XYZ file of C-alpha atoms in Angstrom:
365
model
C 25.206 -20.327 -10.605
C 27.753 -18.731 -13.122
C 27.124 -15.890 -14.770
C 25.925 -15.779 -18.446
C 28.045 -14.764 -21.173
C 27.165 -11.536 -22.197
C 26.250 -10.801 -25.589
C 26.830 -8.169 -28.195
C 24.162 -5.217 -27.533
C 20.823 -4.565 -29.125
C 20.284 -2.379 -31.645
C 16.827 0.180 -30.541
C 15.411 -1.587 -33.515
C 15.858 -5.369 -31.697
C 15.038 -3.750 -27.850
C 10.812 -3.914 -28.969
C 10.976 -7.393 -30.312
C 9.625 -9.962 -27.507
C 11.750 -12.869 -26.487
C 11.360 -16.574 -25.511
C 12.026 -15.329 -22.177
C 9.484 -12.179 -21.775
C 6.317 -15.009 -23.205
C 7.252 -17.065 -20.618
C 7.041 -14.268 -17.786
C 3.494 -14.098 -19.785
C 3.693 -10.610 -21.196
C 5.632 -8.948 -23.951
C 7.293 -6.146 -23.712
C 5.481 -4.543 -26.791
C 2.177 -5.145 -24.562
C 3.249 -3.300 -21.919
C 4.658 -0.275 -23.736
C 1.316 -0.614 -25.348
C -0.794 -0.547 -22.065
C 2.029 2.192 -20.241
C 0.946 4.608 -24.085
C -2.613 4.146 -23.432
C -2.981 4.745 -19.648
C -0.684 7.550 -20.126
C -2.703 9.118 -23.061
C -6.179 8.433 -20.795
C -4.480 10.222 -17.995
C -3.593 13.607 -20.219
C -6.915 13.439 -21.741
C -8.690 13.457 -18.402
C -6.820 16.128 -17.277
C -7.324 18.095 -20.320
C -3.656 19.841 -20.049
C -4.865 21.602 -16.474
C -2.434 23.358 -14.554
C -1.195 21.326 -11.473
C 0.523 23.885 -9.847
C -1.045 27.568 -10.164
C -5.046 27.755 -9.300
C -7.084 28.789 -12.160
C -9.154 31.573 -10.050
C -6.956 33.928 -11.666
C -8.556 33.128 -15.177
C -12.247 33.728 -14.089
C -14.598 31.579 -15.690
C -12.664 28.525 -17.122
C -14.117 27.353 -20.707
C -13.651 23.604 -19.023
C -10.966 22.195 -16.716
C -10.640 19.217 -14.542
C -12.701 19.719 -11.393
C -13.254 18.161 -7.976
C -15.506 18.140 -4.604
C -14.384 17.927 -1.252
C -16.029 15.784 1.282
C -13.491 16.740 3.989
C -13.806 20.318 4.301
C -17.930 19.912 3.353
C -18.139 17.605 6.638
C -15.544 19.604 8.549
C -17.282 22.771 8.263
C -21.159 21.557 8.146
C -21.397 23.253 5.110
C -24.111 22.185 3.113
C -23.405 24.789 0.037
C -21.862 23.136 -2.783
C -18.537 24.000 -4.367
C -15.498 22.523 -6.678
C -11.958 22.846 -6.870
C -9.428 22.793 -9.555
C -6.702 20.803 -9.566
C -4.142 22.330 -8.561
C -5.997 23.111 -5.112
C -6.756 19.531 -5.038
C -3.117 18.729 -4.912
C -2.121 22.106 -2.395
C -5.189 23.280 -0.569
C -6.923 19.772 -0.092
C -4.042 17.325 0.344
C -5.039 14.260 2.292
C -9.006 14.454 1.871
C -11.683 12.690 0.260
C -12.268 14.175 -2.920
C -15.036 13.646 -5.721
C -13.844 13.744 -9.334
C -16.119 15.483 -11.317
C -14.183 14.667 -14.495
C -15.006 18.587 -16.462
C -17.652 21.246 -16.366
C -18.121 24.350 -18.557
C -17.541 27.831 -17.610
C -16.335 27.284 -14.004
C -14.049 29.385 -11.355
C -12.310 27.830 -8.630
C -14.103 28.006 -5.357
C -11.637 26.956 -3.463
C -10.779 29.495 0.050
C -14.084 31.579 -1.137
C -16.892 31.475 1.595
C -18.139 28.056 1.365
C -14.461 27.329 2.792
C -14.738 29.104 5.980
C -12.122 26.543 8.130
C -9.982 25.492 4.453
C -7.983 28.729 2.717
C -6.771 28.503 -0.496
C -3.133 28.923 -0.514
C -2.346 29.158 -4.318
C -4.737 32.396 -4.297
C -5.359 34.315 -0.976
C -7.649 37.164 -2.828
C -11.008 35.805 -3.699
C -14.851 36.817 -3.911
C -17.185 35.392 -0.957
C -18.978 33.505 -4.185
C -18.643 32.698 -7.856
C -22.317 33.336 -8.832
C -22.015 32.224 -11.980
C -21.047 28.938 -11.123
C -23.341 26.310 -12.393
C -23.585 23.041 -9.260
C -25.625 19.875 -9.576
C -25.867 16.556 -7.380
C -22.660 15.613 -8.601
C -21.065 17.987 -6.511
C -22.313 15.278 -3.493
C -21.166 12.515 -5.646
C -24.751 11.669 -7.082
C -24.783 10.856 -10.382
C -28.242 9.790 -12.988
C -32.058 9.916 -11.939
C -31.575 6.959 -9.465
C -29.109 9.922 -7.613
C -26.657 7.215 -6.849
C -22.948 7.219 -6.061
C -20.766 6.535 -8.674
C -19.288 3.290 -8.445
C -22.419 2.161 -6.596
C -21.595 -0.670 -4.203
C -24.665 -1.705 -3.931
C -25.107 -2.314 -7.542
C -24.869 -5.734 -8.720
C -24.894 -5.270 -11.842
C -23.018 -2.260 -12.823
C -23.596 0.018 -16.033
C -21.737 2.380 -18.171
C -23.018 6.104 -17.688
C -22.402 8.622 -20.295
C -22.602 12.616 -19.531
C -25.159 14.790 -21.244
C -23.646 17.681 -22.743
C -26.144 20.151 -21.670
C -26.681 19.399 -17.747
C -23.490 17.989 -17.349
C -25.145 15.385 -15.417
C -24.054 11.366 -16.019
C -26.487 8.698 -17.063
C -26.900 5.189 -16.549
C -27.605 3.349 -19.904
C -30.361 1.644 -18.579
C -32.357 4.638 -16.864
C -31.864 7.043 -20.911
C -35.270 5.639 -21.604
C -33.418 4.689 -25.339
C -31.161 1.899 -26.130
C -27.700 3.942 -26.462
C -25.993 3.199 -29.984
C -22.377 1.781 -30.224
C -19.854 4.115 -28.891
C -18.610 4.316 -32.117
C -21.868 5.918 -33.683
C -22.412 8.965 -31.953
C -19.934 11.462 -30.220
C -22.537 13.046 -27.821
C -25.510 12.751 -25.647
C -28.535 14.927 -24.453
C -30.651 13.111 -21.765
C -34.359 13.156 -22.080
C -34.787 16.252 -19.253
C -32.656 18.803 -21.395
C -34.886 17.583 -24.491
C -38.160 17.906 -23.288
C -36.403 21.384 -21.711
C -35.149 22.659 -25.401
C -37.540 20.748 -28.129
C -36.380 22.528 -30.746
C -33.302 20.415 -30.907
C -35.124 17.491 -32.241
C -35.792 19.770 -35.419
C -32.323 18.896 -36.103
C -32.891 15.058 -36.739
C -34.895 15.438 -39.667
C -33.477 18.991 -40.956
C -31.459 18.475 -44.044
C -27.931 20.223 -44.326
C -28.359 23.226 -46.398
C -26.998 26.526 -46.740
C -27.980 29.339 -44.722
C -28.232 32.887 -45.721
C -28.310 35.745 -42.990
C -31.437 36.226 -43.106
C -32.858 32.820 -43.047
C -33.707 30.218 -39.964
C -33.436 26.767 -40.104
C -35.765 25.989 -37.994
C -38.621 27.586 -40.009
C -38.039 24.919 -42.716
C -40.944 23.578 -44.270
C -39.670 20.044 -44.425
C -39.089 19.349 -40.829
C -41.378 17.016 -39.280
C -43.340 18.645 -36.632
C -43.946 15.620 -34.522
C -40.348 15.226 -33.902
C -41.004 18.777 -31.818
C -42.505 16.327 -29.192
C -40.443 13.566 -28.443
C -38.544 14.192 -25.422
C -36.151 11.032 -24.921
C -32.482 11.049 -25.111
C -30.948 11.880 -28.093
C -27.625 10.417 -29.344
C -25.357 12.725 -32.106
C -22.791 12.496 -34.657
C -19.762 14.128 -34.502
C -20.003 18.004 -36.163
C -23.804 17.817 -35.152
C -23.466 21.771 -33.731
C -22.532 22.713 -36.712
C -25.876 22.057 -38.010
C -27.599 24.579 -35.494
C -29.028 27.622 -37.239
C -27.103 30.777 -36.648
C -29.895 33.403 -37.247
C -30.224 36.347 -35.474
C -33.400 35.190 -33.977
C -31.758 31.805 -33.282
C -28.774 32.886 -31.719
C -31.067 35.038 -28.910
C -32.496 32.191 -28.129
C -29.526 30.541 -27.207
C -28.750 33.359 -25.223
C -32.216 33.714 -23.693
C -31.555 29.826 -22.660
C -28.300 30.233 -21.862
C -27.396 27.486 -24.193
C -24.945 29.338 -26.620
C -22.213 27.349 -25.612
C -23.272 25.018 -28.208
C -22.140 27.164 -30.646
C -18.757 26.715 -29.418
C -16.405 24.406 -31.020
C -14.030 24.535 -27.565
C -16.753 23.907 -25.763
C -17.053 19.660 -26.562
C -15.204 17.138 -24.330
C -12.957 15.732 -27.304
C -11.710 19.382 -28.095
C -11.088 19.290 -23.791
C -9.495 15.930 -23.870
C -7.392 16.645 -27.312
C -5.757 20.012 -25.332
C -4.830 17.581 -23.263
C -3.286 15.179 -25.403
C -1.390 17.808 -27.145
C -0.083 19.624 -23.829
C 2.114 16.609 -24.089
C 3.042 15.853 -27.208
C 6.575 18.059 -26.830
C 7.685 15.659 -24.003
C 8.913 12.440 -24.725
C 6.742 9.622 -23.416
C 7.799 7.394 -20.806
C 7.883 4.457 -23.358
C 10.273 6.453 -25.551
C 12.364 7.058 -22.486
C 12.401 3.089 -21.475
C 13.046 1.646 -25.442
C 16.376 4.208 -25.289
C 17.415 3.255 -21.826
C 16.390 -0.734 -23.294
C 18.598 -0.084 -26.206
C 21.673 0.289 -24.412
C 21.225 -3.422 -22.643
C 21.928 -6.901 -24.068
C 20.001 -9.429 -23.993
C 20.504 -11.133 -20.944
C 19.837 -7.448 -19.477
C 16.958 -6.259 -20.881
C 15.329 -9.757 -19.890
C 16.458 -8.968 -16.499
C 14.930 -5.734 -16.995
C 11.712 -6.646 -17.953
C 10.523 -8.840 -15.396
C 12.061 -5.800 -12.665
C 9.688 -3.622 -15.074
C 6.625 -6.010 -14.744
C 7.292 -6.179 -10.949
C 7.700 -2.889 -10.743
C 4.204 -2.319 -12.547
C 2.083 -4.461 -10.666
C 3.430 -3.049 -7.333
C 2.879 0.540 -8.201
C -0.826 -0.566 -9.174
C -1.370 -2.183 -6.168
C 0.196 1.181 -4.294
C -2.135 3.749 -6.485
C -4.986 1.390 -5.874
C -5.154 2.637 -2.124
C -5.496 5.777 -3.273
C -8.318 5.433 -5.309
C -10.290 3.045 -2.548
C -9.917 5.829 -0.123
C -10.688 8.256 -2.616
C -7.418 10.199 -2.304
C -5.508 12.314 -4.491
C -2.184 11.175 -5.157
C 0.552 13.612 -4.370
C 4.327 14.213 -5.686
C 5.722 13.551 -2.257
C 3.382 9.988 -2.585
C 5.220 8.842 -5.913
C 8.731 10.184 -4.312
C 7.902 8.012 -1.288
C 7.140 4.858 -3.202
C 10.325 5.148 -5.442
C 12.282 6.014 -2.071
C 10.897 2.389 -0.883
C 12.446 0.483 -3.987
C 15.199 2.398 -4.133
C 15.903 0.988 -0.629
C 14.521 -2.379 -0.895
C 16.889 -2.659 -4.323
C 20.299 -1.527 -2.001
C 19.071 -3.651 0.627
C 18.498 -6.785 -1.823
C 22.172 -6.146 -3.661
C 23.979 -5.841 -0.119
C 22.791 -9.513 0.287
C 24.710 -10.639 -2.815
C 28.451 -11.970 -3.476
C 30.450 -8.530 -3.492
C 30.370 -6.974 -7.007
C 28.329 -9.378 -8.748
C 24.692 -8.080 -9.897
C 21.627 -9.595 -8.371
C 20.627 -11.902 -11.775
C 24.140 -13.714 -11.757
C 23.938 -15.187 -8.031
């Protein structure tokens, strides 16, 4: 087949616009820059901006920061304490094992090498306490998750359900098993499941108390006009965005926190979107991989950014397909995991271009 004539090159204005060419490969290039921003933007906000490479034991008591469980070194050792890990030991200390993703918990310090590691040493940071007592563990730390205390996905589920974490416990929630029809994601910003109600009643105060200003001296919760019954319900409540701002900080009120060891809610850093927004901004200084592909398209004409795309969209589904093992073994994927897959194309693409005519690129045989 002779090789196209090659045309003048794109301007980085005409590189985003989709061609005859990309609908028929059934995708458009703006869709998968679109998908590419928004698993990318998922990814940081999961992660929260936590350091991959230095173990947070050295900061105590982490506000919140992406946390794990190993199975491995749990089985391994017959351990039946519970622990987590940050991530950085996920990637160092516990390369190769099954590991639980515990998503973020509040006020947490690496446990990682401590004494419920006895075969498993951190190497990140040799120097640490037997225990972190202050450490707060529940059955998600065995990968139990809701009142029904099953695993998370369930594969014995046919009929699977959204869960949603309580901001109190920490624990995740089945819609179906909240005892209350959950409102549209869009209406509330968090949850407290009916156990942590019925534990601290006085929050219900706070669905009938009107917004008003507070002197020093002065409680909300002794306010005439809230409705005392509301002091009894104990099913899951659902709240706005800003809703801790509405908690009473009296003197009175603000020992009671502490008494409960609930002040945390008085803590603006303390809500997953203020976790998953560090994130978000911990890479806002680095150009995005779709910036970095619409320059490097911008350089191409049109015959070779076509050619490019469908590599791209190749590219893509393999690498899926590649992380997917990963996930259905429940491994942690490594750098040396991503260098070893682009080390396969790499050779595969020499291997494929010593098969053509001398000289001439693969799309022109």
């Amino acid at each position: 087949m002779a090789c196209p004539e090659n045309k003048e090159p794109n301007t980085s204005s005409d590189a985003g616009k989709h061609t005859d060419d990309e609908e028929d490969n059934g995708v458009t290039l703006v869709e998968i820059l679109e998908e590419e921003a928004q698993l990318e933007e998922d990814a940081n906000a999961v992660l929260g901006g936590s350091d991959d490479a230095n173990c947070t034991y050295r900061l105590g008591y982490v506000n919140r920061q992406a946390l794990y469980a190993c199975v491995t070194c749990r089985q391994q050792s017959g351990n039946t304490q519970l622990a987590g890990i940050c991530l950085a030991c996920s990637y160092h200390c516990h390369d190769g094992h099954e590991l639980i993703e515990l998503y973020t918990k509040r006020n947490f310090c690496c446990d990682c090498g401590n004494s419920k590691f006895p075969s498993n040493k951190c190497t990140l940071a040799t120097e640490k306490s037997g225990v972190n007592e202050n450490n707060v563990y529940n059955h998600n730390f065995m990968g139990k998750y809701c009142t029904c205390e099953k695993p998370y996905p369930d594969p014995e589920d046919t009929n699977p359900d959204e869960m949603v974490q309580c901001v109190m416990c920490e624990d995740w929630h089945h819609n179906k098993h909240l005892g209350k029809t959950p409102p549209p994601d869009s209406d509330y910003s968090e949850m407290i499941c009916d156990a942590c109600m019925e534990k601290h009643p006085f929050l219900n105060a706070y669905f009938s108390l009107v917004d008003s200003a507070q002197t020093a001296s002065s409680c909300k919760l002794e306010n005439e006009t809230i409705d005392k019954n509301l002091l009894n319900s104990n099913k899951a409540t659902f709240w706005p965005e800003g809703w801790r701002n509405r908690l009473c900080r009296c003197e009175k009120c603000l020992a009671m926190y502490e008494e409960k060891k609930i002040k945390y809610l008085t803590d603006d850093q303390d809500t997953v979107e203020h976790y998953e927004q560090k994130g978000k901004m911990a890479c806002v200084n680095r150009p995005s991989s779709n910036e970095r592909l619409m320059e490097a398209l911008s350089s191409l004409d049109r015959i070779q950014q076509v050619e490019a795309i469908t590599e791209y969209q190749s590219f893509a589904a393999e690498l899926k397909d590649y992380l997917k093992t990963f996930a259905d073994n429940k491994r942690v994927v490594r750098e040396e995991d991503i260098t070893e897959f682009f080390g396969r194309l790499k050779e595969r693409k020499r291997r494929r271009l010593d098969d053509g005519p001398d000289g001439m690129p693969h799309f022109c045989r």
